[in-house]
GROMACS .gro file of C-alpha atoms in nm:
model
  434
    1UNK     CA    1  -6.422 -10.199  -1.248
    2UNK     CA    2  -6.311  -9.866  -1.119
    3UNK     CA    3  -5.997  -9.873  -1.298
    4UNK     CA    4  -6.091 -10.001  -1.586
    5UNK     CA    5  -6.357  -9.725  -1.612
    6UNK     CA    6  -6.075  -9.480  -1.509
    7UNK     CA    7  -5.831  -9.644  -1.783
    8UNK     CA    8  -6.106  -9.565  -2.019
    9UNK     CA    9  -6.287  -9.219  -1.952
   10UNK     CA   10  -5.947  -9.028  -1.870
   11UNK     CA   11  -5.736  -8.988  -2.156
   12UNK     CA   12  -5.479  -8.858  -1.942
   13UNK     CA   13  -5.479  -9.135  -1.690
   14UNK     CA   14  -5.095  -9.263  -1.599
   15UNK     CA   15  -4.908  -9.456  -1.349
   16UNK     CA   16  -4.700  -9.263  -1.128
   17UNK     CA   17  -4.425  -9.341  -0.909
   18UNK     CA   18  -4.419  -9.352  -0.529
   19UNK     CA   19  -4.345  -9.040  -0.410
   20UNK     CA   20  -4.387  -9.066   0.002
   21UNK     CA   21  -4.422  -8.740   0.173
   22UNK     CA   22  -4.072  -8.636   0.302
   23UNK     CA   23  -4.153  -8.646   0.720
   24UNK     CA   24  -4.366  -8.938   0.675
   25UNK     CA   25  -4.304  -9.226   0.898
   26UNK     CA   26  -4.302  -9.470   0.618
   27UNK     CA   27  -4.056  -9.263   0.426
   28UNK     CA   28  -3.799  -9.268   0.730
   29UNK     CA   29  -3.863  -9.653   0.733
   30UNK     CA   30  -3.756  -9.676   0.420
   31UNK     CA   31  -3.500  -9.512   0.388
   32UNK     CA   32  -3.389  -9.681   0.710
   33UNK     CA   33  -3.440 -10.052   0.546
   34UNK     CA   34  -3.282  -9.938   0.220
   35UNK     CA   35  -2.991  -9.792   0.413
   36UNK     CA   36  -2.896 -10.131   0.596
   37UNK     CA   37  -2.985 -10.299   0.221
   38UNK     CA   38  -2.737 -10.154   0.061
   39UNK     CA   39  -2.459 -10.113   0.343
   40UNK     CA   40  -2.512 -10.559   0.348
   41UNK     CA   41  -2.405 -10.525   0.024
   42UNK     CA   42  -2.085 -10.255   0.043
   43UNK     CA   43  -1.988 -10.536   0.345
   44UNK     CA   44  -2.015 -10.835   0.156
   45UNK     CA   45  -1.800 -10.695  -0.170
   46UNK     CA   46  -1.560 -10.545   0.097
   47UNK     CA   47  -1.432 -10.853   0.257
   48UNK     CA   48  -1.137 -11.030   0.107
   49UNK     CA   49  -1.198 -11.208  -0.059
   50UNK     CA   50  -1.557 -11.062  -0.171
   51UNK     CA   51  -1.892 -11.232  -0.105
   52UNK     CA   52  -2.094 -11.196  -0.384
   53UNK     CA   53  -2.387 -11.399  -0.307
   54UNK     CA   54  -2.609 -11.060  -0.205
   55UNK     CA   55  -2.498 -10.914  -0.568
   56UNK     CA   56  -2.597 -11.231  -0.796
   57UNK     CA   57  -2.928 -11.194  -0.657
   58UNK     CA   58  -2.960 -10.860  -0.709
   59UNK     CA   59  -2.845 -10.962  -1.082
   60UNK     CA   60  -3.121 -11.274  -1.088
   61UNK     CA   61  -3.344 -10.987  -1.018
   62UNK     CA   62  -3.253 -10.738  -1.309
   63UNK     CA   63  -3.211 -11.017  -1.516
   64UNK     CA   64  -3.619 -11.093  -1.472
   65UNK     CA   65  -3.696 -10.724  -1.484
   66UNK     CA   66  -3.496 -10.709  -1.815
   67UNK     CA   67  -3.689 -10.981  -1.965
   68UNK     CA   68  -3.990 -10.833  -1.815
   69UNK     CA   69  -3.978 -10.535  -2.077
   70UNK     CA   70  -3.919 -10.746  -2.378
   71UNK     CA   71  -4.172 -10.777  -2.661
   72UNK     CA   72  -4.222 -11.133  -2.852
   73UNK     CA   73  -4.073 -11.033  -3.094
   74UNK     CA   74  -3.756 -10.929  -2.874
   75UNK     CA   75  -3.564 -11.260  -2.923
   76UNK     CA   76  -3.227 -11.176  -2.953
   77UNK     CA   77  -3.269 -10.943  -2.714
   78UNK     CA   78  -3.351 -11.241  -2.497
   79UNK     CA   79  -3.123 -11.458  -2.572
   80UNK     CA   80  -2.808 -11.176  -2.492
   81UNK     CA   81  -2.998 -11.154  -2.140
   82UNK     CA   82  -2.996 -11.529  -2.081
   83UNK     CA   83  -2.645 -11.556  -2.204
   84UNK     CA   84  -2.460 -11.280  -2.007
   85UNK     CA   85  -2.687 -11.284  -1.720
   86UNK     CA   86  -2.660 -11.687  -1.659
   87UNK     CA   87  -2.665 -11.716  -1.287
   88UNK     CA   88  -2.526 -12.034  -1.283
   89UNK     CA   89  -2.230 -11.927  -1.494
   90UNK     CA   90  -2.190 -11.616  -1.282
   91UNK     CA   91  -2.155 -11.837  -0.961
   92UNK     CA   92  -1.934 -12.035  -1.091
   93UNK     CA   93  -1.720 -11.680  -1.193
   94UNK     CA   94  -1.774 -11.599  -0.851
   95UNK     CA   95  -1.627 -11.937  -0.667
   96UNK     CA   96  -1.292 -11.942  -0.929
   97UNK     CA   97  -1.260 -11.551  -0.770
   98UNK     CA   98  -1.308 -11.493  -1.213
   99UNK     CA   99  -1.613 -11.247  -1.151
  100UNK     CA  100  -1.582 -10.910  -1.310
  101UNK     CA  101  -1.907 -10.726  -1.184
  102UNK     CA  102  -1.801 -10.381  -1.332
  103UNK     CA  103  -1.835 -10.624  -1.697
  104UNK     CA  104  -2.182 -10.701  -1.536
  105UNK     CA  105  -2.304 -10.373  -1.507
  106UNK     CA  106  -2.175 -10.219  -1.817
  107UNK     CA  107  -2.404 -10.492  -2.034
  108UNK     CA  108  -2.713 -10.371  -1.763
  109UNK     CA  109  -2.654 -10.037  -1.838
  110UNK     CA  110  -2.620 -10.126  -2.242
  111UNK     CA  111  -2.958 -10.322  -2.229
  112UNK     CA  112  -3.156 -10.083  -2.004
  113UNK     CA  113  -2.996  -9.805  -2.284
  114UNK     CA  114  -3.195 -10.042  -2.556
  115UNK     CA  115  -3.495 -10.146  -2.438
  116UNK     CA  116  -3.566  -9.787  -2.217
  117UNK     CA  117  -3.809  -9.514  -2.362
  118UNK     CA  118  -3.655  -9.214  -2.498
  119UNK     CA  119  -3.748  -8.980  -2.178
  120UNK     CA  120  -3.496  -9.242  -1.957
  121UNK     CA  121  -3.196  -9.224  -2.208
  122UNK     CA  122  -3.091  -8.956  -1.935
  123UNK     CA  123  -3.108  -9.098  -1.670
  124UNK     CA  124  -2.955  -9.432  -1.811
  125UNK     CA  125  -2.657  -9.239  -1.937
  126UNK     CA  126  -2.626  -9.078  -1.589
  127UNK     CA  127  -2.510  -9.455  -1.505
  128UNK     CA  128  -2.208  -9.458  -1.704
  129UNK     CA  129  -2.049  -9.184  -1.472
  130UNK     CA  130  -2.083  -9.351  -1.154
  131UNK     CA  131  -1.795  -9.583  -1.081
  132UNK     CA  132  -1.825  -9.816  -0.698
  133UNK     CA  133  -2.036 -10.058  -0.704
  134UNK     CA  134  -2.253 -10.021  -0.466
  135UNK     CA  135  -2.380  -9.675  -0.567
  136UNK     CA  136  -2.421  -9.800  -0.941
  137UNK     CA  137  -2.621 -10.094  -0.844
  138UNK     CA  138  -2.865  -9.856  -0.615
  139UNK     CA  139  -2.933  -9.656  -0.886
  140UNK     CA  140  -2.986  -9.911  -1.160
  141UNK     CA  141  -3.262 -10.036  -0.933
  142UNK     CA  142  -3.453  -9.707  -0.905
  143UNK     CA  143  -3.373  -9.643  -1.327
  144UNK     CA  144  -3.546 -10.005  -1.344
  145UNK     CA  145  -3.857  -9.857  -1.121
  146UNK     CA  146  -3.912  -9.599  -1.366
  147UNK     CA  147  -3.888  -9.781  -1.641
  148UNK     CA  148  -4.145 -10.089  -1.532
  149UNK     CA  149  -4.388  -9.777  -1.450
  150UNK     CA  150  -4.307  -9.656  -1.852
  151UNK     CA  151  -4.360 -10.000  -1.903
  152UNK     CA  152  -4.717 -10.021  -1.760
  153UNK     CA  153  -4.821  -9.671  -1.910
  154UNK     CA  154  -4.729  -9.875  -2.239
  155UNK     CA  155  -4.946 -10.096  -2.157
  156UNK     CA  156  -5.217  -9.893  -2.025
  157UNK     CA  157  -5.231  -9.719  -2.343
  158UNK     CA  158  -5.184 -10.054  -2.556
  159UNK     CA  159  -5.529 -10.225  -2.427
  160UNK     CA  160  -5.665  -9.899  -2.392
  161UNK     CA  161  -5.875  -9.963  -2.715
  162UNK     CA  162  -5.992 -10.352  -2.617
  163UNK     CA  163  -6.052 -10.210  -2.243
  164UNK     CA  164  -6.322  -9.988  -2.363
  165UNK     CA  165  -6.540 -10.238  -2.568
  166UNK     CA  166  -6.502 -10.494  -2.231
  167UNK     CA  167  -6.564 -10.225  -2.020
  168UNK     CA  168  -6.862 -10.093  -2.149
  169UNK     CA  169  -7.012 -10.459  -2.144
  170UNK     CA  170  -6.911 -10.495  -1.850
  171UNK     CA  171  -7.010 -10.222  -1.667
  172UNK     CA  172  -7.341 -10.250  -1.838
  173UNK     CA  173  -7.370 -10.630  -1.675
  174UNK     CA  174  -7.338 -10.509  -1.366
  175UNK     CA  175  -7.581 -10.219  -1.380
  176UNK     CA  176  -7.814 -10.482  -1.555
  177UNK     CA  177  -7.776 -10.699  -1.211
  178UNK     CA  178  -7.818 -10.403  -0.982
  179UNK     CA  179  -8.127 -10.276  -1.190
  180UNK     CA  180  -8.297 -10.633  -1.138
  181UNK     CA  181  -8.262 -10.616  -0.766
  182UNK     CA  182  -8.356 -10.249  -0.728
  183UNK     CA  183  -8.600 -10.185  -0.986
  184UNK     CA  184  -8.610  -9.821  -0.895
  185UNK     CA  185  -8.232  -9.782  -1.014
  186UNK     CA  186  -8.326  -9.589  -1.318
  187UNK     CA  187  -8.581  -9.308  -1.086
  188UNK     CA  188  -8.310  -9.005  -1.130
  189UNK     CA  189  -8.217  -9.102  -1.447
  190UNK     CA  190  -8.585  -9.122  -1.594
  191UNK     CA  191  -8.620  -8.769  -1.383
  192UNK     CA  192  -8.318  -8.609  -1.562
  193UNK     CA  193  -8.426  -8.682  -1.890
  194UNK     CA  194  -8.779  -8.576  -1.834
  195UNK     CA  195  -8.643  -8.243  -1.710
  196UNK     CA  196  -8.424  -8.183  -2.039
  197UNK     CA  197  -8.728  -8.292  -2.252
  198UNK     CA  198  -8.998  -8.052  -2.114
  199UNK     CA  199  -8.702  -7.784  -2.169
  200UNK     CA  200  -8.669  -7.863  -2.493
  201UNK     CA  201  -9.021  -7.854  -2.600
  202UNK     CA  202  -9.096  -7.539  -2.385
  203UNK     CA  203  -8.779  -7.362  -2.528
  204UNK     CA  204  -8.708  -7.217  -2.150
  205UNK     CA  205  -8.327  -7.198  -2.239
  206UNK     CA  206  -8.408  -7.075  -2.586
  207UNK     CA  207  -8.144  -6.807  -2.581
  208UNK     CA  208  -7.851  -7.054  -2.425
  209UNK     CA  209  -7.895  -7.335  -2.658
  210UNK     CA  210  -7.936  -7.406  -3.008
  211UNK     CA  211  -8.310  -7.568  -3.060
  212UNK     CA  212  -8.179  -7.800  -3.321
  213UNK     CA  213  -7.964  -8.013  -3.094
  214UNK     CA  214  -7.789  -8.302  -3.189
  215UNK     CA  215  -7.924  -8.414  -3.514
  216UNK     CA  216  -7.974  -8.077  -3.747
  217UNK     CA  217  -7.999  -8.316  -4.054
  218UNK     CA  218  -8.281  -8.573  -3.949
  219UNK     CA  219  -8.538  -8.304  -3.995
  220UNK     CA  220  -8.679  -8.384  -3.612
  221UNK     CA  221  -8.787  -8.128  -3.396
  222UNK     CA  222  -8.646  -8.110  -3.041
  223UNK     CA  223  -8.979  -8.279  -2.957
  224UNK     CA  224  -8.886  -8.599  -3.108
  225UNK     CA  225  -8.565  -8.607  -3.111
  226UNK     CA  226  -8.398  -8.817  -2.866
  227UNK     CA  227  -8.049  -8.738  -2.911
  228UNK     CA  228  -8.083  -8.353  -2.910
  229UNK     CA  229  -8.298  -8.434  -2.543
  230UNK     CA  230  -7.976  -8.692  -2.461
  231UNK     CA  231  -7.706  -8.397  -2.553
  232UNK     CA  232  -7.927  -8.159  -2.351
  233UNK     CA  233  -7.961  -8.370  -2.051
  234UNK     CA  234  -7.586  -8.395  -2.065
  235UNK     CA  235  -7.543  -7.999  -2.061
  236UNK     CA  236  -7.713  -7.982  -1.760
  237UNK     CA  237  -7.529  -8.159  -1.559
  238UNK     CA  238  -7.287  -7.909  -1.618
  239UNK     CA  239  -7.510  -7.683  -1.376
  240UNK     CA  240  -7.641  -7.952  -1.120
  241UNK     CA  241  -7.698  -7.876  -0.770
  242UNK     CA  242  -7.461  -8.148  -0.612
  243UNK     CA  243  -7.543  -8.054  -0.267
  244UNK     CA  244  -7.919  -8.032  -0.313
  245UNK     CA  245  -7.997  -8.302  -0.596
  246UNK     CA  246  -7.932  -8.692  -0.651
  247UNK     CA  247  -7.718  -8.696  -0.950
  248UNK     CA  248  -7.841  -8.992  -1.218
  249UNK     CA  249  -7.769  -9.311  -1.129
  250UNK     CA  250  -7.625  -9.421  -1.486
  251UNK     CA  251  -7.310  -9.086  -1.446
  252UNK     CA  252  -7.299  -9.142  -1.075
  253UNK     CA  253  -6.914  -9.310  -1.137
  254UNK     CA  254  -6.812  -8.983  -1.315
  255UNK     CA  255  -7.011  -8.742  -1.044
  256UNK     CA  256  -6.639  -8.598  -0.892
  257UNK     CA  257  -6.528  -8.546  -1.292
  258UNK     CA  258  -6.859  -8.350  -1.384
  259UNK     CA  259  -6.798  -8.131  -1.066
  260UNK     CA  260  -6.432  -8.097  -1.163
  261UNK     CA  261  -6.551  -7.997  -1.586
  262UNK     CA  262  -6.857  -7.755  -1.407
  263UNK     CA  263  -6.599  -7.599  -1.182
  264UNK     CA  264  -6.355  -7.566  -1.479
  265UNK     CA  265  -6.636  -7.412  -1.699
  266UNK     CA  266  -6.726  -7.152  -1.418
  267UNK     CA  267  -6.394  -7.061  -1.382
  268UNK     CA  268  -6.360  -7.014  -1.753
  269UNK     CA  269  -6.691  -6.849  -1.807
  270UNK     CA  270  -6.525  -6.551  -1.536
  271UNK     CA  271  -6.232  -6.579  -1.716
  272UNK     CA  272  -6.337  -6.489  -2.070
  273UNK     CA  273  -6.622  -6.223  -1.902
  274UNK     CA  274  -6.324  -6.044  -1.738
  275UNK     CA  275  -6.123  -6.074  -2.042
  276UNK     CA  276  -6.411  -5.982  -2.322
  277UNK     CA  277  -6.527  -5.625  -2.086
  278UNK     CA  278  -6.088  -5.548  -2.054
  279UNK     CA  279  -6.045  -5.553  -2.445
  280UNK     CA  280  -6.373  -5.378  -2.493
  281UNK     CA  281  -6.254  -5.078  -2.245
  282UNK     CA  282  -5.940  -5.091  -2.322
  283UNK     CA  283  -5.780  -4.944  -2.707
  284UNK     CA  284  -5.786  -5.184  -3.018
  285UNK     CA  285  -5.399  -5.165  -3.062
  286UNK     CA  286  -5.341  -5.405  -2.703
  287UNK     CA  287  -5.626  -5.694  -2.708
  288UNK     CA  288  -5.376  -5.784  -3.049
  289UNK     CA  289  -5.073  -5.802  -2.831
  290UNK     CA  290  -5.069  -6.170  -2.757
  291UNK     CA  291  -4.842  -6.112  -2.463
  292UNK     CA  292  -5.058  -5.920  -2.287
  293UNK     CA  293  -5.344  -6.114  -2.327
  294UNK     CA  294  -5.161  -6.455  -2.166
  295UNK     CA  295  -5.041  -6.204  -1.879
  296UNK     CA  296  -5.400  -6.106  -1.826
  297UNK     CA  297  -5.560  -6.472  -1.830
  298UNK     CA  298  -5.198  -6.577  -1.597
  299UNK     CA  299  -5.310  -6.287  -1.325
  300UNK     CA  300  -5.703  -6.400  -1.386
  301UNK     CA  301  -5.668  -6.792  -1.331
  302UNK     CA  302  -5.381  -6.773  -1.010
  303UNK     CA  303  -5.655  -6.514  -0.811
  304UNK     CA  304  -5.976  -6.789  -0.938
  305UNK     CA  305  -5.707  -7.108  -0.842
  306UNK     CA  306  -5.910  -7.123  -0.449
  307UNK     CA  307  -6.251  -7.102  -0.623
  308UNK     CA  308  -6.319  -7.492  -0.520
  309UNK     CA  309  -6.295  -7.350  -0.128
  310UNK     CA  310  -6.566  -7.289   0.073
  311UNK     CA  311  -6.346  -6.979   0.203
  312UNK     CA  312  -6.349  -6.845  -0.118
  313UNK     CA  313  -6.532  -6.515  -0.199
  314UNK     CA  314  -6.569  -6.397  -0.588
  315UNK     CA  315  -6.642  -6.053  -0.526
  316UNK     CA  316  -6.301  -6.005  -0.307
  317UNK     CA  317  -6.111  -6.156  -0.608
  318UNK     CA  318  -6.275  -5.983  -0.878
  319UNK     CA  319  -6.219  -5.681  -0.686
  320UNK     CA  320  -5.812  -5.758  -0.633
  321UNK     CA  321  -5.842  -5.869  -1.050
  322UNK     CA  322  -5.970  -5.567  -1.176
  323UNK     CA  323  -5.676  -5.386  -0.949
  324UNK     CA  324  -5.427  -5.565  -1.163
  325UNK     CA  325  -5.599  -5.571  -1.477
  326UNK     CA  326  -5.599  -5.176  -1.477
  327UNK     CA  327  -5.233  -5.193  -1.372
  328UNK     CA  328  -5.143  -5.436  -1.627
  329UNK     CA  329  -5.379  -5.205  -1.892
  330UNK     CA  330  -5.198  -4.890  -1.818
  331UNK     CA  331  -4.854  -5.018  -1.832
  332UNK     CA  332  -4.972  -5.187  -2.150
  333UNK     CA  333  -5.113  -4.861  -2.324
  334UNK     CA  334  -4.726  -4.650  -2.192
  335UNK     CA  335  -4.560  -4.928  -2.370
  336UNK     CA  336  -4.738  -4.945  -2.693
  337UNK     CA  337  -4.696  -4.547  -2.672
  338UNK     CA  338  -5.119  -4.529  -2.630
  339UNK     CA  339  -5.347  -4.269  -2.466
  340UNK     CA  340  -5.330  -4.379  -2.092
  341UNK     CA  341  -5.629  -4.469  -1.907
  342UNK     CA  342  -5.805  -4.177  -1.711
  343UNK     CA  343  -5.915  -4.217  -1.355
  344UNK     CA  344  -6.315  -4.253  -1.519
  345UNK     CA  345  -6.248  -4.514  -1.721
  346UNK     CA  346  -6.028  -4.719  -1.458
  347UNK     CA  347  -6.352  -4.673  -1.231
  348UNK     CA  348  -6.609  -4.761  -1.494
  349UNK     CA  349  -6.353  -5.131  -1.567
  350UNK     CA  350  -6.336  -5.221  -1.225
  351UNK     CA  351  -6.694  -5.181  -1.200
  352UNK     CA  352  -6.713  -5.402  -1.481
  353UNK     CA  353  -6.498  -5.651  -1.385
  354UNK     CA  354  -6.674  -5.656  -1.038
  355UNK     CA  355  -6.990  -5.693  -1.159
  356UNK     CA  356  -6.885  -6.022  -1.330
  357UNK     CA  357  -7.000  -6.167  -0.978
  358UNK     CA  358  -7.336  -6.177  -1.011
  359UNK     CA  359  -7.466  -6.471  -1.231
  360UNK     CA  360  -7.726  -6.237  -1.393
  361UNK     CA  361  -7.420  -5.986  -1.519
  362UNK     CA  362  -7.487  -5.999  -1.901
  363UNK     CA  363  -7.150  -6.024  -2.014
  364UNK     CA  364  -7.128  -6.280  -1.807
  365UNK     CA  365  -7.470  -6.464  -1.925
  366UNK     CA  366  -7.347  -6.428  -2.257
  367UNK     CA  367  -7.012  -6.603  -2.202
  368UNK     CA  368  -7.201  -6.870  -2.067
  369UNK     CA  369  -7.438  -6.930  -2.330
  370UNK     CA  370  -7.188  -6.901  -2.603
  371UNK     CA  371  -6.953  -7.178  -2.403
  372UNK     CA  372  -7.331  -7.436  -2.377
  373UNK     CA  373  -7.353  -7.346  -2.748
  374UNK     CA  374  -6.960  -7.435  -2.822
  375UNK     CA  375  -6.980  -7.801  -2.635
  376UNK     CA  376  -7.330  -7.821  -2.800
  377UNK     CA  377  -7.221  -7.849  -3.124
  378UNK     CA  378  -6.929  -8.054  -3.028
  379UNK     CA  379  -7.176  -8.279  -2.886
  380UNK     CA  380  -7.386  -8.295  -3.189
  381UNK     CA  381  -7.100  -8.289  -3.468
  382UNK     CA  382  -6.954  -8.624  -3.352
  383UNK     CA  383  -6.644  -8.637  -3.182
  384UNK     CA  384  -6.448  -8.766  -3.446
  385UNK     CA  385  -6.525  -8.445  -3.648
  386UNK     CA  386  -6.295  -8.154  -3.608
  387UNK     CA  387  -6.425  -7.884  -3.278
  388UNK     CA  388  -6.673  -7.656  -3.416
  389UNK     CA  389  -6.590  -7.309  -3.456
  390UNK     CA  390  -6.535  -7.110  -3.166
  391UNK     CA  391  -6.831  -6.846  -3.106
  392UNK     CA  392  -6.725  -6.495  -3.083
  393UNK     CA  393  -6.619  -6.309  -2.756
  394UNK     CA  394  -6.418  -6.659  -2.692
  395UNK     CA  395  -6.131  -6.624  -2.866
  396UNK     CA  396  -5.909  -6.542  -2.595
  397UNK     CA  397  -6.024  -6.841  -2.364
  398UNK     CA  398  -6.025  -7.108  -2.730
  399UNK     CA  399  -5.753  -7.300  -2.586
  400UNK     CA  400  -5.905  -7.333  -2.246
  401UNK     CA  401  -6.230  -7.403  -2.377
  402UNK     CA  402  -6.112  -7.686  -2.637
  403UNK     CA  403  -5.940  -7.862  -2.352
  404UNK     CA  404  -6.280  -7.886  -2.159
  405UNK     CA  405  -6.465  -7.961  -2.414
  406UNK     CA  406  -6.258  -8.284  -2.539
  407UNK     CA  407  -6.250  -8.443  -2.157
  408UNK     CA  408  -6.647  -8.343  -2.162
  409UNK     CA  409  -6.706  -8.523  -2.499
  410UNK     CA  410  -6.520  -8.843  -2.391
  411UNK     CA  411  -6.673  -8.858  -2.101
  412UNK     CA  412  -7.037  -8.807  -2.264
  413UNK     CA  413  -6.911  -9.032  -2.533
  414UNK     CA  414  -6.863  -9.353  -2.339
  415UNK     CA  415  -7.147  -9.296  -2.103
  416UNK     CA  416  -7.358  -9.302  -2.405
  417UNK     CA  417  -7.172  -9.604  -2.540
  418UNK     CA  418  -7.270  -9.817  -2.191
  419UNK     CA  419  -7.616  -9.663  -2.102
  420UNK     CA  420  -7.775  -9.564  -2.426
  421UNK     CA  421  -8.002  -9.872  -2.426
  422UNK     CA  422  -8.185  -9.738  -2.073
  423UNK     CA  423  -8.187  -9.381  -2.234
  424UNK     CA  424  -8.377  -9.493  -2.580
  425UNK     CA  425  -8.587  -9.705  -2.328
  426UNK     CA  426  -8.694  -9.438  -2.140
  427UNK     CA  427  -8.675  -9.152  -2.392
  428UNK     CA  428  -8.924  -9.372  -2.582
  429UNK     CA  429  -9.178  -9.337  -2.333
  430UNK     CA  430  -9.111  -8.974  -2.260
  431UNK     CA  431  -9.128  -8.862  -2.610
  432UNK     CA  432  -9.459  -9.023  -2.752
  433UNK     CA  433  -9.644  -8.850  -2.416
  434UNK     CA  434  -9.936  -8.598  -2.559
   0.00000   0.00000   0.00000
């Protein structure tokens, strides 16, 4: 269930490869067992005459592999696999001292050049060059590992679409099952909503959201509207207390992602405050310079990359950021042949920039509305509709911002798809209340 719900909510999910850490134990075991593997083999095809019984299997099993890759449709492809790579016939080869296993290899190296995705045609080409046997045969084997994981990426992204209508049944069977045995399974969830509906209808976050929420055209007010109270509930768990409150049972599978988007989002929010006070102090001609602008938001993110760390201390980096934003500002204005920054107006940025620290800063507060109003209306336009409009001051963070908003929006998306029966259920009740 936990992959298929991975599979499904991350777009960017793929197989990797083994990669064992280089002192590990396992790694030197290994490489120790791969070692004598392959020195069996440089024996065996040393003695005279050769033994080839180690290298047919090892052609048995790129044979299967090979087939392993093919499509239905792939039946000549097939049939060339079964025909060359006959073990029977190769045995036979072997015994009347007729075997040619450089032939052998050459036909691999064709079909693994035919059936391979286009990032391998490197590597498979790399295979031509290398001439003993041995050598070629260890390295068709790890070409072959990187192709079966291409092959189950494929795949992954082939049942992607049928995974998502199973796994939202499914997913909602099972929290069907667990509801009926713990009837108080739904007790944060009904609490969550209730929260974004009495903010709604007492307009506490008038200023940071758009009252209309998520359905401008039904003519609803936020009172009645269920999906504007859904979208809102959504927001806020964008600022949730995951140390001090029980996140909702029905998101509780995506609690790590939400912490990774809200982490992302505060990050982002410093980002474009730091950003949106530098191009206000500094002169017109240089917040146009896109270089500049990508060498400021490079030096912003690497000092915010530790800001998941408990050790981690915003006013220290703000105050090593607006160092090198005034360096970067003043080398910036000599280039472009500007008035250089005087001493005051250095002083007056870093105070700025430092200020950013405080949640209350309102350059800050008004990054961070404008970003709840941005995913908002993303929320509320559909997400098969282009990404709203971009509200001002954000322009130098768009890219970030669009990236954020997408994985928030899927992830909203297919929760909905699974849970929205509870949510009508209880929003139902909620909303009718005097």
């Amino acid at each position: 269930m936990a992959l298929a719900h991975e599979i499904v909510v991350n777009g960017d999910f793929r197989i990797k490869p083994v990669e064992l850490p280089e002192d590990s134990l396992e790694k030197r075991v290994k490489d120790i067992v791969h070692k004598a593997f392959w020195d069996c083999l440089s024996v065996q095809l040393s003695e005279d005459p050769p033994t080839y019984d180690h290298a047919i299997k090892l052609v048995g099993e790129i044979k299967e592999t090979l087939l392993s890759f093919l499509l239905p449709g792939h039946s000549r492809l097939r049939n060339q696999i079964m025909e060359v790579l006959d073990l029977d016939l190769i045995k036979q080869e072997a015994e009347n001292g007729a075997l040619d296993i450089s032939k052998l290899a050459e036909f691999i190296i064709g079909m693994m050049g035919t059936v391979c995705a286009p990032a391998r045609d490197e590597e498979v080409k790399k295979l031509k060059d290398i001439k003993e046997i041995v050598p070629l045969f260890r390295a068709i084997f790890s070409v072959l590992d990187l192709m079966k994981v291409d092959m189950a990426n494929f795949a992954v992204t082939s049942i992607r679409p049928h995974l998502m209508q199973q796994s939202v049944e499914y997913e909602r069977k099972k929290f069907q099952q667990l509801l009926e045995k713990q009837p108080n399974s739904l007790d944060f969830v009904t609490q969550w909503l209730e929260e974004a509906a009495d903010d709604l209808m007492n307009q506490k976050y008038k200023n940071a959201l758009p009252a209309e929420g998520g359905a401008a055209d039904s003519g609803d007010s936020p009172m009645t509207n269920p999906v504007a109270v859904q979208n809102y509930a959504y927001l806020k768990l964008l600022k949730w207390d995951h140390l001090q409150r029980p996140f909702p049972e029905t998101v509780l599978m995506d609690q790590a992602r939400f912490q990774e988007l809200q982490l992302q989002l505060e990050q982002l929010t410093i980002l474009g405050a730091v950003l949106l006070v530098t191009f206000s102090m500094a002169a017109p001609g240089i917040s146009s310079q896109a270089d500049f602008a990508e060498k400021l938001k490079t030096i912003v993110k690497i000092l915010l990359t530790d800001a998941h760390l408990p050790s981690f201390h915003l006013k220290d980096a703000l105050t090593t950021i607006g160092e090198k934003v005034c360096l970067e500002v003043s080398s910036c204005l000599a280039l472009c042949g500007l008035t250089p920054f005087t001493t005051e107006k250095e002083t007056v940025l870093k105070g700025q920039i430092q200020a950013v620290a405080s949640p209350d800063d309102p350059i800050r507060r008004i990054i961070d509305s404008r970003i709840l109003i941005f995913l908002e209306s993303y929320l509320a336009s559909g997400h098969q509709k282009p990404l709203p409009t971009v509200p001002g001051g954000l322009g130098p963070v768009q890219k970030e911002l669009e990236e954020v908003a997408v994985k928030f929006v899927r992830l909203v998306n297919y929760n909905k798809m699974v849970f929205s029966p509870y949510y009508d259920a209880i929003l139902s009740k909620i909303l009718v209340r005097p």
